[in-house]
PDB file of C-alpha atoms in Angstrom:
ATOM      1  CA  MET V   1      96.288 148.632 109.371  1.00 49.00           C
ATOM      2  CA  GLU V   2      97.927 146.338 106.958  1.00 48.00           C
ATOM      3  CA  LYS V   3     100.868 146.184 109.307  1.00 50.00           C
ATOM      4  CA  ASN V   4      98.710 145.228 112.277  1.00 52.00           C
ATOM      5  CA  GLY V   5      96.974 142.550 110.353  1.00 52.00           C
ATOM      6  CA  ARG V   6     100.283 141.188 109.323  1.00 56.00           C
ATOM      7  CA  ASN V   7     101.606 141.149 112.884  1.00 58.00           C
ATOM      8  CA  ASN V   8      98.555 139.356 114.139  1.00 59.00           C
ATOM      9  CA  SER V   9      98.687 136.775 111.487  1.00 60.00           C
ATOM     10  CA  VAL V  10     102.353 136.166 112.118  1.00 63.00           C
ATOM     11  CA  LYS V  11     101.539 135.617 115.757  1.00 57.00           C
ATOM     12  CA  SER V  12      98.685 133.218 115.089  1.00 64.00           C
ATOM     13  CA  ASP V  13     100.789 131.506 112.458  1.00 67.00           C
ATOM     14  CA  LEU V  14     103.215 130.579 115.198  1.00 66.00           C
ATOM     15  CA  GLY V  15     100.430 129.124 117.284  1.00 62.00           C
ATOM     16  CA  SER V  16      98.802 127.300 114.451  1.00 57.00           C
ATOM     17  CA  LYS V  17     102.115 125.931 113.308  1.00 64.00           C
ATOM     18  CA  ARG V  18     102.410 124.001 116.512  1.00 63.00           C
ATOM     19  CA  ARG V  19      98.814 122.791 116.243  1.00 59.00           C
ATOM     20  CA  THR V  20      99.423 121.889 112.667  1.00 59.00           C
ATOM     21  CA  GLN V  21     102.329 119.735 113.559  1.00 64.00           C
ATOM     22  CA  ARG V  22     100.283 118.089 116.242  1.00 66.00           C
ATOM     23  CA  ILE V  23      97.465 117.167 113.897  1.00 68.00           C
ATOM     24  CA  GLY V  24      99.902 116.022 111.266  1.00 71.00           C
ATOM     25  CA  GLU V  25     101.630 113.865 113.814  1.00 79.00           C
ATOM     26  CA  GLN V  26      98.347 112.374 114.923  1.00 80.00           C
ATOM     27  CA  LEU V  27      97.364 111.515 111.410  1.00 85.00           C
ATOM     28  CA  ARG V  28     100.663 109.776 110.874  1.00 90.00           C
ATOM     29  CA  ARG V  29     100.498 108.084 114.251  1.00 88.00           C
ATOM     30  CA  VAL V  30      97.126 106.562 113.495  1.00 89.00           C
ATOM     31  CA  TYR V  31      99.046 104.687 110.832  1.00 92.00           C
ATOM     32  CA  ASP V  32     102.320 104.271 112.707  1.00 92.00           C
ATOM     33  CA  GLU V  33     100.662 102.914 115.838  1.00 90.00           C
ATOM     34  CA  VAL V  34      99.762  99.851 113.831  1.00 93.00           C
ATOM     35  CA  ALA V  35     102.837  99.796 111.631  1.00 94.00           C
ATOM     36  CA  GLN V  36     105.076  99.758 114.692  1.00 94.00           C
ATOM     37  CA  GLU V  37     103.283  96.932 116.464  1.00 93.00           C
ATOM     38  CA  ASP V  38     105.022  93.594 116.533  1.00 94.00           C
ATOM     39  CA  VAL V  39     103.821  91.548 113.610  1.00 95.00           C
ATOM     40  CA  PRO V  40     101.698  88.665 114.903  1.00 95.00           C
ATOM     41  CA  ASP V  41     103.486  85.340 114.459  1.00 95.00           C
ATOM     42  CA  GLU V  42     100.636  84.107 112.338  1.00 95.00           C
ATOM     43  CA  PHE V  43     101.696  86.288 109.419  1.00 96.00           C
ATOM     44  CA  LEU V  44     105.165  84.837 109.142  1.00 95.00           C
ATOM     45  CA  ARG V  45     103.876  81.342 109.774  1.00 95.00           C
ATOM     46  CA  LEU V  46     101.385  81.695 106.920  1.00 95.00           C
ATOM     47  CA  LEU V  47     104.072  83.041 104.633  1.00 95.00           C
ATOM     48  CA  GLU V  48     106.408  80.162 105.462  1.00 94.00           C
ATOM     49  CA  GLU V  49     103.617  77.674 104.875  1.00 93.00           C
ATOM     50  CA  ALA V  50     102.793  79.228 101.534  1.00 93.00           C
ATOM     51  CA  ASP V  51     106.454  79.086 100.595  1.00 91.00           C
ATOM     52  CA  LYS V  52     106.744  75.416 101.488  1.00 91.00           C
ATOM     53  CA  ALA V  53     103.460  74.514  99.856  1.00 84.00           C
ATOM     54  CA  ARG V  54     104.433  75.789  96.439  1.00 69.00           C
ATOM     55  CA  PRO V  55     104.644  73.143  93.742  1.00 66.00           C
ATOM     56  CA  SER V  56     108.102  71.637  93.959  1.00 57.00           C
ATOM     57  CA  SER V  57     109.831  73.949  91.545  1.00 51.00           C
ATOM     58  CA  THR V  58     112.906  73.880  93.685  1.00 51.00           C
ATOM     59  CA  SER V  59     115.217  74.756  90.852  1.00 46.00           C
ATOM     60  CA  ASP V  60     114.387  78.413  90.875  1.00 48.00           C
ATOM     61  CA  LYS V  61     117.508  79.701  89.279  1.00 45.00           C
ATOM     62  CA  SER V  62     116.851  80.355  85.675  1.00 42.00           C
TER      63      SER V  62
ATOM     64  CA  MET F   1     120.110  97.800  92.037  1.00 49.00           C
ATOM     65  CA  THR F   2     118.009  95.896  89.562  1.00 45.00           C
ATOM     66  CA  ASP F   3     119.855  93.339  87.586  1.00 47.00           C
ATOM     67  CA  ASN F   4     118.853  92.437  84.092  1.00 47.00           C
ATOM     68  CA  THR F   5     116.519  89.648  85.078  1.00 52.00           C
ATOM     69  CA  GLU F   6     113.439  91.506  86.228  1.00 74.00           C
ATOM     70  CA  LYS F   7     112.419  88.922  88.775  1.00 81.00           C
ATOM     71  CA  LEU F   8     113.326  88.621  92.391  1.00 86.00           C
ATOM     72  CA  SER F   9     114.247  85.240  93.680  1.00 90.00           C
ATOM     73  CA  ASP F  10     111.612  83.746  95.933  1.00 91.00           C
ATOM     74  CA  VAL F  11     113.906  84.251  98.882  1.00 92.00           C
ATOM     75  CA  ASP F  12     114.332  87.950  98.171  1.00 93.00           C
ATOM     76  CA  PHE F  13     110.671  88.361  97.398  1.00 95.00           C
ATOM     77  CA  LYS F  14     109.686  86.726 100.655  1.00 95.00           C
ATOM     78  CA  ARG F  15     112.048  88.903 102.617  1.00 95.00           C
ATOM     79  CA  GLU F  16     110.749  92.089 101.041  1.00 96.00           C
ATOM     80  CA  LEU F  17     107.152  91.044 101.438  1.00 97.00           C
ATOM     81  CA  ALA F  18     107.699  90.144 105.091  1.00 96.00           C
ATOM     82  CA  ALA F  19     109.206  93.581 105.644  1.00 96.00           C
ATOM     83  CA  LEU F  20     106.005  95.116 104.275  1.00 97.00           C
ATOM     84  CA  ILE F  21     103.686  93.292 106.665  1.00 97.00           C
ATOM     85  CA  PRO F  22     103.589  96.182 109.161  1.00 97.00           C
ATOM     86  CA  HIS F  23     102.449  98.495 106.358  1.00 96.00           C
ATOM     87  CA  LEU F  24      99.875  96.037 105.100  1.00 97.00           C
ATOM     88  CA  ARG F  25      98.479  95.829 108.610  1.00 96.00           C
ATOM     89  CA  ALA F  26      98.426  99.593 109.041  1.00 95.00           C
ATOM     90  CA  PHE F  27      96.708 100.178 105.718  1.00 94.00           C
ATOM     91  CA  ALA F  28      94.219  97.383 106.377  1.00 93.00           C
ATOM     92  CA  ARG F  29      93.431  98.739 109.822  1.00 90.00           C
ATOM     93  CA  SER F  30      92.698 102.139 108.433  1.00 87.00           C
ATOM     94  CA  LEU F  31      90.387 100.674 105.823  1.00 86.00           C
ATOM     95  CA  CYS F  32      88.508  98.350 108.188  1.00 83.00           C
ATOM     96  CA  GLY F  33      88.707  99.954 111.563  1.00 76.00           C
ATOM     97  CA  ASP F  34      88.260  96.595 113.244  1.00 82.00           C
ATOM     98  CA  ALA F  35      91.636  95.118 114.209  1.00 87.00           C
ATOM     99  CA  THR F  36      90.718  91.465 113.740  1.00 89.00           C
ATOM    100  CA  LEU F  37      89.105  91.982 110.364  1.00 89.00           C
ATOM    101  CA  ALA F  38      92.041  94.107 109.358  1.00 91.00           C
ATOM    102  CA  ASP F  39      94.580  91.407 110.136  1.00 94.00           C
ATOM    103  CA  ASP F  40      92.419  88.937 108.281  1.00 93.00           C
ATOM    104  CA  LEU F  41      92.490  91.244 105.278  1.00 93.00           C
ATOM    105  CA  ALA F  42      96.214  91.880 105.590  1.00 96.00           C
ATOM    106  CA  GLN F  43      96.952  88.150 105.756  1.00 96.00           C
ATOM    107  CA  ASP F  44      94.820  87.473 102.736  1.00 95.00           C
ATOM    108  CA  ALA F  45      96.552  90.248 100.817  1.00 96.00           C
ATOM    109  CA  MET F  46      99.965  88.977 101.866  1.00 97.00           C
ATOM    110  CA  LEU F  47      99.196  85.472 100.586  1.00 96.00           C
ATOM    111  CA  LYS F  48      97.741  86.817  97.355  1.00 96.00           C
ATOM    112  CA  ALA F  49     100.860  88.889  96.879  1.00 96.00           C
ATOM    113  CA  TRP F  50     102.980  85.801  97.449  1.00 96.00           C
ATOM    114  CA  ASN F  51     100.986  83.836  94.914  1.00 95.00           C
ATOM    115  CA  ALA F  52     101.264  86.682  92.420  1.00 95.00           C
ATOM    116  CA  ARG F  53     105.011  87.094  92.939  1.00 94.00           C
ATOM    117  CA  ALA F  54     105.729  86.056  89.364  1.00 93.00           C
ATOM    118  CA  SER F  55     103.994  89.224  88.185  1.00 93.00           C
ATOM    119  CA  PHE F  56     106.093  91.503  90.359  1.00 94.00           C
ATOM    120  CA  GLN F  57     108.927  93.259  88.608  1.00 91.00           C
ATOM    121  CA  ALA F  58     112.097  93.711  90.559  1.00 89.00           C
ATOM    122  CA  GLY F  59     113.065  97.316  91.016  1.00 87.00           C
ATOM    123  CA  THR F  60     109.493  98.546  91.081  1.00 90.00           C
ATOM    124  CA  ASN F  61     107.726  99.643  94.205  1.00 92.00           C
ATOM    125  CA  MET F  62     106.605  96.569  96.105  1.00 95.00           C
ATOM    126  CA  LYS F  63     104.756  98.588  98.705  1.00 94.00           C
ATOM    127  CA  ALA F  64     102.499 100.194  96.103  1.00 94.00           C
ATOM    128  CA  TRP F  65     102.098  96.848  94.383  1.00 96.00           C
ATOM    129  CA  ALA F  66     101.117  95.084  97.607  1.00 96.00           C
ATOM    130  CA  PHE F  67      98.794  97.916  98.651  1.00 96.00           C
ATOM    131  CA  THR F  68      97.025  97.587  95.333  1.00 95.00           C
ATOM    132  CA  ILE F  69      96.462  93.906  96.016  1.00 96.00           C
ATOM    133  CA  LEU F  70      95.232  94.580  99.531  1.00 95.00           C
ATOM    134  CA  ARG F  71      92.844  97.187  98.264  1.00 94.00           C
ATOM    135  CA  ASN F  72      91.506  94.854  95.575  1.00 92.00           C
ATOM    136  CA  VAL F  73      90.874  92.172  98.169  1.00 91.00           C
ATOM    137  CA  PHE F  74      89.139  94.700 100.368  1.00 90.00           C
ATOM    138  CA  TYR F  75      86.787  95.828  97.624  1.00 87.00           C
ATOM    139  CA  SER F  76      86.167  92.469  96.010  1.00 83.00           C
ATOM    140  CA  GLU F  77      85.282  90.399  99.013  1.00 67.00           C
ATOM    141  CA  LYS F  78      82.306  92.235 100.341  1.00 56.00           C
ATOM    142  CA  ARG F  79      80.862  89.134 101.882  1.00 48.00           C
ATOM    143  CA  ARG F  80      83.418  89.330 104.629  1.00 56.00           C
ATOM    144  CA  SER F  81      81.988  92.589 105.819  1.00 57.00           C
ATOM    145  CA  TRP F  82      85.261  94.375 105.502  1.00 51.00           C
ATOM    146  CA  ARG F  83      83.597  97.225 103.806  1.00 49.00           C
ATOM    147  CA  ARG F  84      81.752  99.869 105.682  1.00 51.00           C
ATOM    148  CA  THR F  85      82.680  98.491 109.033  1.00 51.00           C
ATOM    149  CA  PRO F  86      82.242 101.606 111.095  1.00 51.00           C
ATOM    150  CA  LEU F  87      85.055 102.443 113.397  1.00 52.00           C
ATOM    151  CA  ASP F  88      83.819 101.522 116.824  1.00 53.00           C
ATOM    152  CA  PRO F  89      85.140 104.042 119.357  1.00 51.00           C
ATOM    153  CA  GLU F  90      85.490 101.368 122.010  1.00 50.00           C
ATOM    154  CA  VAL F  91      87.460  99.170 119.685  1.00 49.00           C
ATOM    155  CA  ALA F  92      89.652 102.084 118.791  1.00 50.00           C
ATOM    156  CA  GLU F  93      90.117 102.831 122.453  1.00 50.00           C
ATOM    157  CA  ALA F  94      91.116  99.268 123.187  1.00 49.00           C
ATOM    158  CA  THR F  95      93.754  99.433 120.490  1.00 49.00           C
ATOM    159  CA  LEU F  96      95.230 102.509 122.081  1.00 49.00           C
ATOM    160  CA  VAL F  97      95.483 101.481 125.712  1.00 48.00           C
ATOM    161  CA  SER F  98      99.166 100.829 125.333  1.00 48.00           C
ATOM    162  CA  ASN F  99      99.740 104.509 124.762  1.00 48.00           C
ATOM    163  CA  SER F 100     101.203 106.010 127.901  1.00 54.00           C
ATOM    164  CA  ASN F 101     100.056 109.603 127.434  1.00 62.00           C
ATOM    165  CA  PRO F 102      96.299 109.985 128.092  1.00 63.00           C
ATOM    166  CA  SER F 103      95.829 113.227 126.189  1.00 68.00           C
ATOM    167  CA  ASP F 104      97.720 111.811 123.232  1.00 69.00           C
ATOM    168  CA  THR F 105      95.442 108.841 123.376  1.00 73.00           C
ATOM    169  CA  LEU F 106      92.388 111.066 123.307  1.00 77.00           C
ATOM    170  CA  ASP F 107      93.720 112.983 120.342  1.00 78.00           C
ATOM    171  CA  LEU F 108      94.464 109.828 118.424  1.00 81.00           C
ATOM    172  CA  LEU F 109      91.067 108.483 119.291  1.00 83.00           C
ATOM    173  CA  ALA F 110      89.459 111.615 117.925  1.00 86.00           C
ATOM    174  CA  MET F 111      91.505 111.352 114.773  1.00 88.00           C
ATOM    175  CA  ARG F 112      90.697 107.682 114.291  1.00 86.00           C
ATOM    176  CA  ASN F 113      87.053 108.444 114.794  1.00 86.00           C
ATOM    177  CA  ALA F 114      87.121 111.265 112.310  1.00 88.00           C
ATOM    178  CA  LEU F 115      88.823 109.054 109.739  1.00 89.00           C
ATOM    179  CA  GLY F 116      86.329 106.308 110.386  1.00 88.00           C
ATOM    180  CA  ARG F 117      83.468 108.590 109.494  1.00 90.00           C
ATOM    181  CA  LEU F 118      84.832 109.552 106.112  1.00 91.00           C
ATOM    182  CA  PRO F 119      83.520 107.946 102.937  1.00 92.00           C
ATOM    183  CA  ILE F 120      85.863 105.092 102.161  1.00 90.00           C
ATOM    184  CA  ASP F 121      87.357 106.614  99.025  1.00 93.00           C
ATOM    185  CA  GLN F 122      88.286 109.750 100.924  1.00 94.00           C
ATOM    186  CA  ARG F 123      89.541 107.800 103.909  1.00 93.00           C
ATOM    187  CA  GLU F 124      91.909 105.676 101.887  1.00 93.00           C
ATOM    188  CA  ALA F 125      93.223 108.726 100.044  1.00 94.00           C
ATOM    189  CA  LEU F 126      93.927 110.623 103.252  1.00 92.00           C
ATOM    190  CA  ILE F 127      95.471 107.584 104.909  1.00 93.00           C
ATOM    191  CA  LEU F 128      97.749 106.826 101.998  1.00 94.00           C
ATOM    192  CA  VAL F 129      98.911 110.399 101.515  1.00 92.00           C
ATOM    193  CA  GLY F 130      98.552 112.078 104.897  1.00 88.00           C
ATOM    194  CA  ALA F 131      99.287 109.180 107.233  1.00 88.00           C
ATOM    195  CA  GLY F 132     101.236 106.717 105.138  1.00 89.00           C
ATOM    196  CA  GLY F 133     103.250 109.489 103.516  1.00 88.00           C
ATOM    197  CA  LEU F 134     102.874 108.174  99.984  1.00 93.00           C
ATOM    198  CA  PRO F 135     103.242 110.522  97.025  1.00 95.00           C
ATOM    199  CA  TYR F 136      99.996 111.463  95.284  1.00 96.00           C
ATOM    200  CA  GLU F 137     101.186 109.593  92.211  1.00 95.00           C
ATOM    201  CA  GLU F 138     101.598 106.362  94.127  1.00 95.00           C
ATOM    202  CA  ALA F 139      98.274 106.733  95.895  1.00 96.00           C
ATOM    203  CA  ALA F 140      96.634 107.339  92.531  1.00 97.00           C
ATOM    204  CA  GLU F 141      98.225 104.224  91.120  1.00 94.00           C
ATOM    205  CA  ILE F 142      97.100 102.151  94.084  1.00 95.00           C
ATOM    206  CA  CYS F 143      93.531 103.414  93.862  1.00 95.00           C
ATOM    207  CA  GLY F 144      93.463 103.153  90.090  1.00 95.00           C
ATOM    208  CA  VAL F 145      92.423 106.763  89.550  1.00 97.00           C
ATOM    209  CA  ALA F 146      93.973 109.938  88.202  1.00 97.00           C
ATOM    210  CA  VAL F 147      96.328 111.970  90.358  1.00 97.00           C
ATOM    211  CA  GLY F 148      93.852 114.857  90.273  1.00 97.00           C
ATOM    212  CA  THR F 149      91.154 112.588  91.661  1.00 97.00           C
ATOM    213  CA  ILE F 150      93.370 111.620  94.580  1.00 97.00           C
ATOM    214  CA  LYS F 151      94.184 115.247  95.244  1.00 96.00           C
ATOM    215  CA  SER F 152      90.546 116.202  95.321  1.00 97.00           C
ATOM    216  CA  ARG F 153      89.679 113.251  97.560  1.00 96.00           C
ATOM    217  CA  VAL F 154      92.444 114.195  99.979  1.00 92.00           C
ATOM    218  CA  SER F 155      91.226 117.752  99.922  1.00 89.00           C
ATOM    219  CA  ARG F 156      87.631 116.785 100.629  1.00 92.00           C
ATOM    220  CA  ALA F 157      88.766 114.325 103.271  1.00 91.00           C
ATOM    221  CA  ARG F 158      90.801 116.888 105.127  1.00 86.00           C
ATOM    222  CA  LYS F 159      87.909 119.349 105.130  1.00 85.00           C
ATOM    223  CA  ALA F 160      85.615 116.673 106.503  1.00 88.00           C
ATOM    224  CA  VAL F 161      88.116 115.679 109.185  1.00 87.00           C
ATOM    225  CA  VAL F 162      88.468 119.285 110.250  1.00 82.00           C
ATOM    226  CA  GLU F 163      84.702 119.614 110.521  1.00 84.00           C
ATOM    227  CA  ILE F 164      84.378 116.420 112.514  1.00 85.00           C
ATOM    228  CA  LEU F 165      87.187 117.338 114.885  1.00 83.00           C
ATOM    229  CA  GLU F 166      85.810 120.811 115.394  1.00 79.00           C
ATOM    230  CA  SER F 167      82.280 119.626 115.972  1.00 81.00           C
ATOM    231  CA  ASN F 168      83.434 117.018 118.470  1.00 71.00           C
ATOM    232  CA  GLY F 169      86.031 119.140 120.144  1.00 57.00           C
ATOM    233  CA  ALA F 170      87.439 115.938 121.537  1.00 47.00           C
ATOM    234  CA  GLY F 171      91.084 116.373 122.292  1.00 45.00           C
ATOM    235  CA  TYR F 172      91.156 119.798 120.725  1.00 46.00           C
ATOM    236  CA  SER F 173      89.439 121.887 123.357  1.00 42.00           C
ATOM    237  CA  ASP F 174      92.557 123.909 124.033  1.00 44.00           C
ATOM    238  CA  ASP F 175      93.016 124.756 120.404  1.00 44.00           C
ATOM    239  CA  SER F 176      90.574 127.600 120.121  1.00 42.00           C
ATOM    240  CA  ASN F 177      93.070 129.645 118.153  1.00 43.00           C
ATOM    241  CA  MET F 178      93.770 126.965 115.682  1.00 47.00           C
ATOM    242  CA  ARG F 179      92.628 127.463 112.160  1.00 53.00           C
ATOM    243  CA  ALA F 180      92.168 123.841 111.391  1.00 58.00           C
ATOM    244  CA  GLU F 181      91.832 124.530 107.709  1.00 59.00           C
ATOM    245  CA  ASP F 182      95.247 126.169 107.693  1.00 61.00           C
ATOM    246  CA  ALA F 183      96.593 123.308 109.699  1.00 62.00           C
ATOM    247  CA  PHE F 184      95.587 120.794 107.127  1.00 64.00           C
ATOM    248  CA  ASN F 185      96.757 122.852 104.236  1.00 65.00           C
ATOM    249  CA  ASP F 186     100.093 122.856 105.933  1.00 63.00           C
ATOM    250  CA  ILE F 187     100.020 119.140 106.485  1.00 64.00           C
ATOM    251  CA  MET F 188      99.361 118.590 102.840  1.00 68.00           C
ATOM    252  CA  ARG F 189     102.205 120.897 101.942  1.00 68.00           C
ATOM    253  CA  GLN F 190     104.428 118.832 104.182  1.00 63.00           C
ATOM    254  CA  ALA F 191     103.203 115.713 102.462  1.00 66.00           C
ATOM    255  CA  ASP F 192     103.995 117.343  99.137  1.00 65.00           C
ATOM    256  CA  ASP F 193     107.451 118.197 100.352  1.00 64.00           C
ATOM    257  CA  ILE F 194     108.065 114.648 101.420  1.00 61.00           C
ATOM    258  CA  ALA F 195     106.718 113.415  98.128  1.00 61.00           C
ATOM    259  CA  GLY F 196     108.767 115.926  96.210  1.00 56.00           C
ATOM    260  CA  VAL F 197     105.643 117.351  94.558  1.00 51.00           C
ATOM    261  CA  GLY F 198     105.335 120.993  93.623  1.00 43.00           C
TER     262      GLY F 198
END
């Protein structure tokens, strides 16, 4: 009986392993879908503007 | 890697910060749900990070540092309705139209929905650890709580997600054999492996 139980669970482990990977992938892809999008130009533009707007401490090397 | 000055030059800082923008956007999106609000939040966080660059120590984890800033902005500026913006299924759908595989899209939609229905503290924990792949320690640092707290939030979050997915059945109708609980335990083990925990 213990043997049967073990066999069954091995079998369903195989099935659930695939499902597991699928759910894990989906969870990561919810994040990656956005992370892999092209960054809208506005972000880099804002960053450049902020960089240029800083008080003229051009001599940064200390 | 780190030299003895502990500061990055502005040029290096800007380059590293720019490289993090995709992650800021992804984290913001998962907090807000709404894509426009999320980009607004991510931009604000990016500029705050830039302005705070003097407080960043070279050689430390800029991603965790920037995520902490983003999270602070998210929680402090309630007036901008970033908080508790429910994830609108139609909005989520619109963000996924580019996906070529319809059943994939459905699955992702279901997952996004499930995440959107979690309490925010659980959602951010699961996103950081399960989706973003951050170690528990880093997630704890970002959220300003103990590692054990993050672990328990992730654990509660994954149970809730399983319940939501199972009650909806959306995208999972062919998974009658799946023990979702086992599935998520496994996911978290994978996350631990990646993080080098346990």
